[in-house]
Amino acid sequence: MKANTPAARSGRHFLQIPGPTNVPDRVLQAIAMPTIDHRGPEFAELAKEVVAGMKRVFQTQARVVIYPSSGTGAWEAALSNTLAPGDRVLMFETGHFASLWRAMAGRLGLEIEFVPGDWRHGVDPARVEEKLAADPGHRLKAVCVVHNETSTGVVSRIPEIRAAIDRARHPALLMVDTISSLASIDYRHDEWGVDVSVGGSPKGLMLPPGLGFNAISNKAWAANEHARLPRSYWDWRAMGETAQTGVFPYTPATNLLFGLRESLHMLLDEEGLDAVFRRHARHGEATRRAVAGWGLDVLCADPREHSNSLTAVLMPDGHDADRLRGIILEAFDMSLGTGLGRLKGKVFRIGHLGWFNDLMLAGTLAGVEMGLQRAGVPHRAGGVTAALAYLAES
Ligand SMILES: *Cc1c(COP(=O)(O)O)cnc(C)c1O
């Protein structure tokens, strides 16, 4: 084997993409337990426990369902369980993931009002109010928002969006993709009046890919009765009793649920959600100080909307982000996030979410700074120093 192939490297690979994230050893060990009978009593206890834990993560008393799926599956579940063919939905072009969700809605037969965006801002609550106020016949059935746009590192302000919907006195359902904010950035399904929250396993929950989640308000649950989009695998009714009975309608991802039990224990019982959010806020701030120290810009244009789970960094004109990423992977065995969609080559993304600590961040930022130097990207030295000073004092 060539000495510089990743398998021959010494020490751990740095997986600093904004998902999938680093999986704690304890979670990997939990997943390695023997698979059990998913119709037996031991499994029923596991299922009830993880559903109850996920309610705490979503900060909800409402129903939570868990699919053996990617996050994309949980998007489809949210739409197909609540809407009918030809229903209108209001969506916002905040970035690549919002654009993908819109494309899915179109394929499912929904009519989409897509508000264009510049991929540097979140959803403008004033635009939400304006669009809903212009719909007195209530043809719009849902407002769909990506909370943390993983392609841009921009967070939309869900409480302000809720308030805008309320000011317009509009009955549309509010659906929020919280895949890359859940268990990293404060998220409150009940308090913020969200009807369907969409989650996934491989980001803040520190698990491998393979679990999708919906948290479902009573209003969304009621909408399910009249929702005529075809669905079978995703149907909430079959899933909805799991919290009480511990029974899934088909084979669940048993071993990932072992992992989820362990990660929930770490997040909820050991560290505590508030401390988890503070840790991510600290790492977000330290990363932004490093970027400023390098004399580079973050993509997010509004300081109120900075993401604490990832930072997208703009490359200076004429320099390709993917070339820099390649050099960093080759020299330092670290993966950074690529620019998605129209941001290809223009940004790289530093993931600082999930199972992560100060020294992992220090190593990550050091890898970026050395990579900028190796790749000949114009920058100032001292980004790492600025981040370390912040971490040392805060
Ligand atoms: C990762 C991600 C998705 C897609 O999830 P998959 O598991 O790849 O299907 C959707 N939305 C956001 C915001 C994400 O970060």
Tab-separated table of C-alpha atoms in Angstrom, residues 118-120 151-154 291-292 294-301 311-322 324 337 339 342-350 368 372 377-379:
chain	number	residue	atom	x	y	z
A	118	ASP	CA	-28.786	35.143	-2.736
A	119	TRP	CA	-27.533	32.137	-0.669
A	120	ARG	CA	-26.025	34.560	1.898
A	151	SER	CA	-24.643	24.674	2.157
A	152	THR	CA	-24.142	28.263	3.341
A	153	GLY	CA	-23.777	28.331	7.135
A	154	VAL	CA	-26.794	30.630	7.490
A	291	VAL	CA	-11.545	33.384	9.288
A	292	ALA	CA	-11.352	37.107	10.100
A	294	TRP	CA	-6.910	35.080	7.842
A	295	GLY	CA	-8.410	38.175	6.188
A	296	LEU	CA	-11.058	35.996	4.508
A	297	ASP	CA	-14.858	36.366	4.578
A	298	VAL	CA	-17.560	34.037	5.768
A	299	LEU	CA	-20.392	33.533	3.284
A	300	CYS	CA	-23.120	34.437	5.806
A	301	ALA	CA	-23.830	38.159	5.318
A	311	THR	CA	-18.794	27.975	8.676
A	312	ALA	CA	-18.688	28.487	4.892
A	313	VAL	CA	-15.545	30.430	3.903
A	314	LEU	CA	-15.361	32.421	0.652
A	315	MET	CA	-12.235	31.892	-1.442
A	316	PRO	CA	-10.402	34.918	-2.838
A	317	ASP	CA	-11.174	35.450	-6.558
A	318	GLY	CA	-9.263	33.133	-8.854
A	319	HIS	CA	-8.652	30.460	-6.214
A	320	ASP	CA	-10.543	27.174	-6.283
A	321	ALA	CA	-11.902	25.868	-2.986
A	322	ASP	CA	-11.831	22.249	-4.147
A	324	LEU	CA	-7.488	23.752	-1.473
A	337	GLY	CA	-17.049	20.345	3.074
A	339	GLY	CA	-19.132	24.026	-2.159
A	342	ARG	CA	-23.762	27.254	-7.371
A	343	LEU	CA	-21.121	27.595	-4.632
A	344	LYS	CA	-18.905	24.875	-6.166
A	345	GLY	CA	-15.273	25.971	-6.048
A	346	LYS	CA	-16.236	29.260	-4.397
A	347	VAL	CA	-16.481	28.199	-0.762
A	348	PHE	CA	-15.221	25.482	1.526
A	349	ARG	CA	-17.136	24.542	4.646
A	350	ILE	CA	-15.692	23.828	8.077
A	368	VAL	CA	-6.873	25.001	7.211
A	372	LEU	CA	-3.951	28.001	2.733
A	377	VAL	CA	-4.048	31.198	-1.276
A	378	PRO	CA	-3.552	34.842	-0.259
A	379	HIS	CA	-4.256	35.205	3.441
